[in-house]
Short mmCIF file of C-alpha atoms and ligand atoms in Angstrom, two decimals:
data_model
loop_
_atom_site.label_atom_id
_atom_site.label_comp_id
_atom_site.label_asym_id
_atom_site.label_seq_id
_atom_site.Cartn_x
_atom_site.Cartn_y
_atom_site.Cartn_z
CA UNK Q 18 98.63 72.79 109.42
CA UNK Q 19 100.34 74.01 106.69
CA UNK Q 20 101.96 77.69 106.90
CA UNK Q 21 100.60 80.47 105.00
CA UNK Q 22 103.56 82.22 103.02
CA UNK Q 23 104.51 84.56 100.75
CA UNK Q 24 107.79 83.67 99.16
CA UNK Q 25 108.64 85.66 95.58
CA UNK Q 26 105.75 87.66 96.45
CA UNK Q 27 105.61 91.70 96.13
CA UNK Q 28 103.11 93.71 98.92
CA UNK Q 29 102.27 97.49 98.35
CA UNK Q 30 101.17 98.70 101.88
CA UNK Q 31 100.02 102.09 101.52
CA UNK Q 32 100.52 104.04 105.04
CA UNK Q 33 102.39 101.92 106.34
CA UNK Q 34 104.36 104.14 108.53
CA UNK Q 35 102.79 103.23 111.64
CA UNK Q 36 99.38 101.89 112.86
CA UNK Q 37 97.78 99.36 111.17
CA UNK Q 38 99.80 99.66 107.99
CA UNK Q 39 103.03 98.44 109.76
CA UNK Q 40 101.53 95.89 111.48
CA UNK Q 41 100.02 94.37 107.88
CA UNK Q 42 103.77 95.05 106.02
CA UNK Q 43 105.70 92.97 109.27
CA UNK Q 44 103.45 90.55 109.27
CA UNK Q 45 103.60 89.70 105.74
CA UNK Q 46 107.07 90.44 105.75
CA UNK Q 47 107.70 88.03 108.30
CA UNK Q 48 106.11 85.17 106.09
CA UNK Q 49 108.64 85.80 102.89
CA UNK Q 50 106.83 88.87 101.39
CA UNK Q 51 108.91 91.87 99.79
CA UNK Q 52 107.32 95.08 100.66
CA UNK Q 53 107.10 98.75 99.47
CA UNK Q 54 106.23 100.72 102.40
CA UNK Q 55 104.48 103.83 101.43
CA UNK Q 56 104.08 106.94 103.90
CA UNK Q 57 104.11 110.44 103.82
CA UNK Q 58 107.81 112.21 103.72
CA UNK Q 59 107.47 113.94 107.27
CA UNK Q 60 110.74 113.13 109.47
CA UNK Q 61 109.82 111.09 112.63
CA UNK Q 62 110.87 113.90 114.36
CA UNK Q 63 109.37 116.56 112.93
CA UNK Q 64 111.99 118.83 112.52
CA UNK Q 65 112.26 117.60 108.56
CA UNK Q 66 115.52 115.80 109.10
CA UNK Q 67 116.16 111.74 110.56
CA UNK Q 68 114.51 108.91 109.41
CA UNK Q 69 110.94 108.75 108.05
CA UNK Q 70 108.35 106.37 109.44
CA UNK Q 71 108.62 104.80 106.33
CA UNK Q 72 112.29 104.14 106.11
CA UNK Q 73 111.97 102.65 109.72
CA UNK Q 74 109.82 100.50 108.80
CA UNK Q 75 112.11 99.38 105.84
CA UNK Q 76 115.02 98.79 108.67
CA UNK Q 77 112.96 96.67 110.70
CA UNK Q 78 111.91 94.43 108.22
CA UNK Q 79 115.75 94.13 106.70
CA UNK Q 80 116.25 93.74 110.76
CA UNK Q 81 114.12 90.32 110.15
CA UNK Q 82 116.25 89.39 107.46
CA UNK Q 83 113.84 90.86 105.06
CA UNK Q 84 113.45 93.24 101.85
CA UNK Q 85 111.81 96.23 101.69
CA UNK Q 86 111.78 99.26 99.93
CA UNK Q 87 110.29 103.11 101.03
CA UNK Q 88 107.91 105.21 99.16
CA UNK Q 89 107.16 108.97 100.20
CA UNK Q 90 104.45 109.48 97.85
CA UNK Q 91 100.88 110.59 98.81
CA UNK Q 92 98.38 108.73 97.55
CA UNK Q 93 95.54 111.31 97.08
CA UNK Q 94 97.86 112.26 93.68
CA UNK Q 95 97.53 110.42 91.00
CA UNK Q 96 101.12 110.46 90.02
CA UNK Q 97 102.03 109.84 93.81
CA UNK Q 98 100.33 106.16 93.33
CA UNK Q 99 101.48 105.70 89.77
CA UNK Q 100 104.94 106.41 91.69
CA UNK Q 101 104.13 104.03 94.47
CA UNK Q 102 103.18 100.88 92.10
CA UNK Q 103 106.53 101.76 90.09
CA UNK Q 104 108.49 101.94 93.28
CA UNK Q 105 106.97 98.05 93.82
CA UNK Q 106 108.60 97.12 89.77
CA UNK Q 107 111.47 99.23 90.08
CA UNK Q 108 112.88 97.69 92.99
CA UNK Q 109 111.19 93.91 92.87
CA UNK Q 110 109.92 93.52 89.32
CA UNK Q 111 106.48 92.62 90.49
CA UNK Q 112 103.39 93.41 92.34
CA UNK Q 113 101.21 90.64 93.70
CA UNK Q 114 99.63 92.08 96.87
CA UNK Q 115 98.13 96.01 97.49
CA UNK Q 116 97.08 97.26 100.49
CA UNK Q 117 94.82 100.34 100.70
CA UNK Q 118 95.82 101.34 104.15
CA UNK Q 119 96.78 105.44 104.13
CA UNK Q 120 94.01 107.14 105.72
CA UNK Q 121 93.21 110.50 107.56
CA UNK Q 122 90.12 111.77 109.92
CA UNK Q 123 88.75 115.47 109.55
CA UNK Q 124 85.47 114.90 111.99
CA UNK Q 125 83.18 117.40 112.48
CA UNK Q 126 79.26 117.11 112.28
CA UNK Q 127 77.89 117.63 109.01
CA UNK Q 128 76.36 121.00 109.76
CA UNK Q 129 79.71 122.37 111.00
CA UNK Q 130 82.21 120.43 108.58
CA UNK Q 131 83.88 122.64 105.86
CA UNK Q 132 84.10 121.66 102.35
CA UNK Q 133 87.93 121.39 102.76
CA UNK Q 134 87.73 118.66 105.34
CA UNK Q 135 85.09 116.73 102.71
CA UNK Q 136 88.02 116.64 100.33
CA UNK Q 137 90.50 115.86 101.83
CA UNK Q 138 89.15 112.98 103.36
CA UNK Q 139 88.02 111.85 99.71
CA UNK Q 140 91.03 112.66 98.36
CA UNK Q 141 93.02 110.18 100.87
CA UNK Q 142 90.47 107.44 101.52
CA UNK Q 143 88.62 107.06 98.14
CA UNK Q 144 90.72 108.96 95.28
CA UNK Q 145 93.70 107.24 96.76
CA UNK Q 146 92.12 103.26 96.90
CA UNK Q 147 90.94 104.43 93.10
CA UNK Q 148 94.56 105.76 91.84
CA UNK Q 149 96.19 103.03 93.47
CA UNK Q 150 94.16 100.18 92.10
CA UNK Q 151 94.25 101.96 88.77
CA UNK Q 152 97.84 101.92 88.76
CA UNK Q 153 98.29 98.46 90.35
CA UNK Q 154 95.76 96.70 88.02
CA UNK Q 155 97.42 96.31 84.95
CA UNK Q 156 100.40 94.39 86.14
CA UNK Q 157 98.34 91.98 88.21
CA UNK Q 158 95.89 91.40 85.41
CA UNK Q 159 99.54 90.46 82.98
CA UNK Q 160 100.95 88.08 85.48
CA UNK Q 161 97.38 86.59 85.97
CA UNK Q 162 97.14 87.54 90.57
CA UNK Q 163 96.64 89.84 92.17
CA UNK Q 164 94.90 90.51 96.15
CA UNK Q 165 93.67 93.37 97.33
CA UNK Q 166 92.89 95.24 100.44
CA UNK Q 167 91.34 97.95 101.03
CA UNK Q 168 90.47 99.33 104.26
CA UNK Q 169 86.36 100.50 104.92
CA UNK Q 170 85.44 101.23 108.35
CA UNK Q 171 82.41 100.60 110.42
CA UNK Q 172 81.98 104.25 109.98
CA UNK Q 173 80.64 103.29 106.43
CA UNK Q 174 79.03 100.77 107.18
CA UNK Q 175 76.90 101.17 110.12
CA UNK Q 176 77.42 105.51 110.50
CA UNK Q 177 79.53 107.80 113.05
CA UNK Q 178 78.23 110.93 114.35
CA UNK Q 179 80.59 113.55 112.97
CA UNK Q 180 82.45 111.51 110.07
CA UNK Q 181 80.11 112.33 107.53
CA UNK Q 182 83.05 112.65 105.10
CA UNK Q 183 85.06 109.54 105.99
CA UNK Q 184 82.08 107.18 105.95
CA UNK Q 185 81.13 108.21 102.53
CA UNK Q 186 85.06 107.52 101.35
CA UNK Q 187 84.70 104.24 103.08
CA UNK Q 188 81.70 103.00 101.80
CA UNK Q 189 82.66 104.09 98.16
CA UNK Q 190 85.79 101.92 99.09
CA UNK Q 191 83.60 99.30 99.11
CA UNK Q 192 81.70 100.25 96.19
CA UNK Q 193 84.72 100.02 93.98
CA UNK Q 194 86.00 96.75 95.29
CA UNK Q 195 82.38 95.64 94.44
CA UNK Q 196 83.10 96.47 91.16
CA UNK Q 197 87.02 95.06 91.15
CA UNK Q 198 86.01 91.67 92.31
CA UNK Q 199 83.90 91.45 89.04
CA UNK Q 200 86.80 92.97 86.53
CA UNK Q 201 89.49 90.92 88.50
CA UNK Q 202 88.01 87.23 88.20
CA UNK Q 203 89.14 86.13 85.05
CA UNK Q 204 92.85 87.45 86.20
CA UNK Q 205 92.92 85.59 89.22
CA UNK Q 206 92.54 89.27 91.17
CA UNK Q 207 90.62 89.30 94.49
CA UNK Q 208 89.64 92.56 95.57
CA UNK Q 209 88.51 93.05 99.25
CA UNK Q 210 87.72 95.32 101.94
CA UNK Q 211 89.08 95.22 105.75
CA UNK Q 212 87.15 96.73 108.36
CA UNK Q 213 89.43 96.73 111.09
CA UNK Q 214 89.25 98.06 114.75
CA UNK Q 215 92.78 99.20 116.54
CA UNK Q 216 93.73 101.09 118.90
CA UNK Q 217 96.55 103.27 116.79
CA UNK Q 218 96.89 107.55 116.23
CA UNK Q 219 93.96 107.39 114.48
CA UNK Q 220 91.51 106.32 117.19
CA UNK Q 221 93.20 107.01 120.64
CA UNK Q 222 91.82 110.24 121.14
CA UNK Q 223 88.35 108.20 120.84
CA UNK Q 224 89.05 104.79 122.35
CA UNK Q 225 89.03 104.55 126.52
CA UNK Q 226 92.56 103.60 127.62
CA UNK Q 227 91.14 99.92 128.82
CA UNK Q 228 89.80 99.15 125.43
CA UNK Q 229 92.79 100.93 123.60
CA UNK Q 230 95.09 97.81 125.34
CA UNK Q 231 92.78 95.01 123.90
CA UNK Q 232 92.71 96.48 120.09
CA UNK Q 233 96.24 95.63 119.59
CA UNK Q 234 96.95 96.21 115.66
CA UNK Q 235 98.48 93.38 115.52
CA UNK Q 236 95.16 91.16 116.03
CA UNK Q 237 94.22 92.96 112.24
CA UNK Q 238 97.13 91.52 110.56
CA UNK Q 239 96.21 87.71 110.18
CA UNK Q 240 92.85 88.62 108.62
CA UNK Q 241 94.71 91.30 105.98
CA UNK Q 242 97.41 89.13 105.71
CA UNK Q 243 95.30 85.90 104.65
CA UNK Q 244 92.98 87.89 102.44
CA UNK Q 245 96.14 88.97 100.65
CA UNK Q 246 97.05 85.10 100.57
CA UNK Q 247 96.84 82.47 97.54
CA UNK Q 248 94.57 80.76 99.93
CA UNK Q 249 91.85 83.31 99.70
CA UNK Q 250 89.60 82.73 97.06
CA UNK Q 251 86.74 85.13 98.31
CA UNK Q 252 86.28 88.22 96.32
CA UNK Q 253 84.44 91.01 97.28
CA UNK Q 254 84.17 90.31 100.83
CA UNK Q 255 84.04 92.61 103.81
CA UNK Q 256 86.11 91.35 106.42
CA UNK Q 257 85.90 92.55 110.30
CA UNK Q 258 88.50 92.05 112.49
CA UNK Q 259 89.55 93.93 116.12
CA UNK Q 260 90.61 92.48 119.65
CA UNK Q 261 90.91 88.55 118.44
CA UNK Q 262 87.18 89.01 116.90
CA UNK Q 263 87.27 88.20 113.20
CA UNK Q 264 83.56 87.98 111.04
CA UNK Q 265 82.15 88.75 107.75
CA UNK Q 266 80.07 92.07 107.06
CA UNK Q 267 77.61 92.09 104.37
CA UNK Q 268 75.31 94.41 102.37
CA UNK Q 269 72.00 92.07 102.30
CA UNK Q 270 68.64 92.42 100.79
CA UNK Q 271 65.45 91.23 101.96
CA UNK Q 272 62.98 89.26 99.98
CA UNK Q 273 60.47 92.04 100.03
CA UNK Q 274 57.03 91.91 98.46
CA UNK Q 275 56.43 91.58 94.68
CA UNK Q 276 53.10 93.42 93.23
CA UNK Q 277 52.00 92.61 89.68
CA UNK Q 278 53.91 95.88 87.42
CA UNK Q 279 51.07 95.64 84.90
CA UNK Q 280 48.60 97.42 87.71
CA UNK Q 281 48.74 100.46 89.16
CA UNK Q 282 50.33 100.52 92.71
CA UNK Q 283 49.70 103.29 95.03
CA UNK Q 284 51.13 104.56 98.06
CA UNK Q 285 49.01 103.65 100.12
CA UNK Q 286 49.80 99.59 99.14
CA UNK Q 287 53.54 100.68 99.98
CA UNK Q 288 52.22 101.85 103.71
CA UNK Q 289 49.94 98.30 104.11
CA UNK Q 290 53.02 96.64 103.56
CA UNK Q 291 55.92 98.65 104.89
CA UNK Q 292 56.72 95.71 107.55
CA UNK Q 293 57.21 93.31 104.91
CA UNK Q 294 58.90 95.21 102.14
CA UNK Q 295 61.74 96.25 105.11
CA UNK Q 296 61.58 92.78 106.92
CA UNK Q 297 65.21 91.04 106.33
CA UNK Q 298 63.88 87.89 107.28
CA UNK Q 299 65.61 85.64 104.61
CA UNK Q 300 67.76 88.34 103.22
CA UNK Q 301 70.75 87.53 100.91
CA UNK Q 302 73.67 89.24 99.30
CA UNK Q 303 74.15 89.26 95.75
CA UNK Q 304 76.99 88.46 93.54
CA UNK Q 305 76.63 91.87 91.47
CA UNK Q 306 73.40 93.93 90.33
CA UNK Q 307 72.22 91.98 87.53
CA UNK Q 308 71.41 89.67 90.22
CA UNK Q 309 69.51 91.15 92.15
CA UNK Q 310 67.62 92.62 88.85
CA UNK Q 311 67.08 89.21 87.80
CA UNK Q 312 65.37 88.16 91.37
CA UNK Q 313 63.25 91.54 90.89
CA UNK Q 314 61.71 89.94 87.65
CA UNK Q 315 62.28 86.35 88.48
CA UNK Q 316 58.45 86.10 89.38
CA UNK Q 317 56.67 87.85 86.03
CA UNK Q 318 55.96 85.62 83.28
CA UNK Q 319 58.04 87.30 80.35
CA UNK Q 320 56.74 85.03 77.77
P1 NAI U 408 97.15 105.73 111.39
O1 NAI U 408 96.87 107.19 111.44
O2 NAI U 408 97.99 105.12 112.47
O3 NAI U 408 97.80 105.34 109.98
C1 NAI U 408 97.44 105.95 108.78
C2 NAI U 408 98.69 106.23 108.01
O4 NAI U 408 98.35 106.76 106.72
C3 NAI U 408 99.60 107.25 108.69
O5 NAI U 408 100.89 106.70 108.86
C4 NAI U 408 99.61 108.42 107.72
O6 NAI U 408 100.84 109.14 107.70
C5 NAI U 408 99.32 107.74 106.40
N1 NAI U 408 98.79 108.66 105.39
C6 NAI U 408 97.90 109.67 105.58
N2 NAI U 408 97.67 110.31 104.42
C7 NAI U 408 98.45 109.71 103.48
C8 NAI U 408 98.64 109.92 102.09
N3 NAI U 408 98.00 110.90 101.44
N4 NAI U 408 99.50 109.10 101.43
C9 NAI U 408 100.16 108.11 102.08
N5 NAI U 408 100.00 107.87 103.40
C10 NAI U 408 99.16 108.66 104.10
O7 NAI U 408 95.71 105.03 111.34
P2 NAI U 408 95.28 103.49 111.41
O8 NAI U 408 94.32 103.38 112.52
O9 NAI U 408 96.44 102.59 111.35
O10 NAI U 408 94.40 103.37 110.08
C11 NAI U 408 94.76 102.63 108.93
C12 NAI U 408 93.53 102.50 108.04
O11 NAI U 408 92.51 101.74 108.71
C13 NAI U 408 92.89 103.82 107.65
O12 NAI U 408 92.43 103.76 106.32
C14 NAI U 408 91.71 103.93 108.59
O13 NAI U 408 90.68 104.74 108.08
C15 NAI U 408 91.29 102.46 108.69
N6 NAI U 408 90.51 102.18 109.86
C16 NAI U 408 91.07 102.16 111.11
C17 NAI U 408 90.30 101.86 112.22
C18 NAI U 408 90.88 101.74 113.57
O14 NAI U 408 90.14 101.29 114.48
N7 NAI U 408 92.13 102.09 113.79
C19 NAI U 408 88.85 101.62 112.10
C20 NAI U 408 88.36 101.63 110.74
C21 NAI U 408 89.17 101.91 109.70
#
């Protein structure tokens, strides 16, 4: 079996501090990658002085016999990611590999959540996947590679009482990678999404202790790490991964029903055949919308 590596390679991990993030940057690291590890400024202390989670992170990859260099940036700004993509060139010349990892929670239900906590959430999640693709993009598209990752959540995907805020970030995440995959092709850029589940800071106030133990970060890793590979191909994918369980989640439409346009079609046609027009029996994703326009017309004669 031959070993997946990523010699001369450059990796942007975005929160990378701790969590998932670190877990990504080692194990990258650890097959030949040079990393930026991005995270906010705050001491690991908390009294504004030591070493940042960050710059720990730097030490143990250099530990490994590794290179790696810190970024204090926020992504939310869009200078902060311009800063964090230049951070990758300034210090390695390149970047091959970005990982959309920096995230935050402000749950509350929808009724209750404050416009603030909608914002933020954006900000971090979706503005900051946006700036730092944005910034990123134009050197992969030069060098002709690039692999992203950006992290979605089942929160997006499948809804989370009380996240309201971060499942609309997460699923734009998605929508934008949607997008990426198409704009990236022709430079050899694969854009993806992660949905990962860990126990980390993040998710221990919400994850039982027993199930906390089996979500080791770590188990995310391979899956980011490979997407982030020359190996992977696949564009545009959703990839799960938690506890050792790794699968593919997909946005899939059913066949439906097709009336003819020409003719007048009522609502009450729509409630005769409500079972088929939501049935996802032989449902299939498509590659982009003009797709799934074209098998929305495929049955009229246009001639
Ligand atoms: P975590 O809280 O351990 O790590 C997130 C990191 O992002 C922290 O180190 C934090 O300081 C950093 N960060 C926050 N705002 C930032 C900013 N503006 N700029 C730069 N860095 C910033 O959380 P975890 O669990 O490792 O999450 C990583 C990603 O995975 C997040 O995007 C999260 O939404 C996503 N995710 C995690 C799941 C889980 O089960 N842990 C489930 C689904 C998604």
């Amino acid at each position: 079996m031959a070993e997946v590596r990523f010699d001369d390679r450059v990796a942007v991990v975005t929160g990378a501090g701790g969590g998932l993030g670190r877990e990504y940057a080692l194990c990258l690291a650890s097959r030949g990658a040079k990393l930026v590890i991005n995270d906010l400024g705050g001491a690991m202390d908390g009294t504004g002085s030591g070493t940042t989670a960050a710059e720990q992170v730097c030490q143990e990859i250099k530990d490994m016999g590794g290179e790696a260099a810190p970024n204090f940036d926020s992504v939310s700004e869009w200078e902060g990611a311009q800063n964090i993509i230049k951070t990758a060139i300034d210090a390695f010349g390149r970047i091959d590999i970005l990982i959309n990892n920096a995230g935050i929670l402000r749950d509350k239900s929808f009724i209750k959540m404050e416009m603030e906590d909608y914002h933020k959430v954006i900000g971090v999640h979706l503005n900051g996947t946006f700036f730092c693709c944005k910034a990123a993009f134009p050197y992969m598209r030069d060098a002709g590679y690039g692999r992203i990752v950006s992290a979605a959540s089942g929160a997006g995907l499948y809804g989370n009482f009380g996240q309201a805020n971060y499942a609309a970030a997460k699923l734009g995440i998605m929508g934008l990678m949607n997008v990426l995959k198409q704009e990236g092709a022709k430079y050899n850029i694969m854009a993806n999404t992660i949905v990962p589940i860990a126990g980390t800071r993040m998710t221990a106030t919400v994850m039982p202790p027993n199930l906390l133990e089996l979500f080791k970060p770590e188990l995310v890793a391979p899956m980011v790490a490979w997407a982030c590979s020359e190996n992977n191909t696949f564009s545009g994918y959703t990839f799960v991964a938690g506890a050792g369980y790794y699968s593919r989640a997909a946005i899939m439409e059913g066949p439906g029903v097709t009336f003819d346009p020409n003719e007048t079609v009522t609502v009450d046609m729509i409630d005769d055949n409500i079972d088929k027009i939501t049935s996802l029996d032989g449902a299939v994703p498509y590659d982009n919308a003009t797709a799934q326009t074209i098998h929305a017309v495929q049955h009229l004669n246009l001639g």
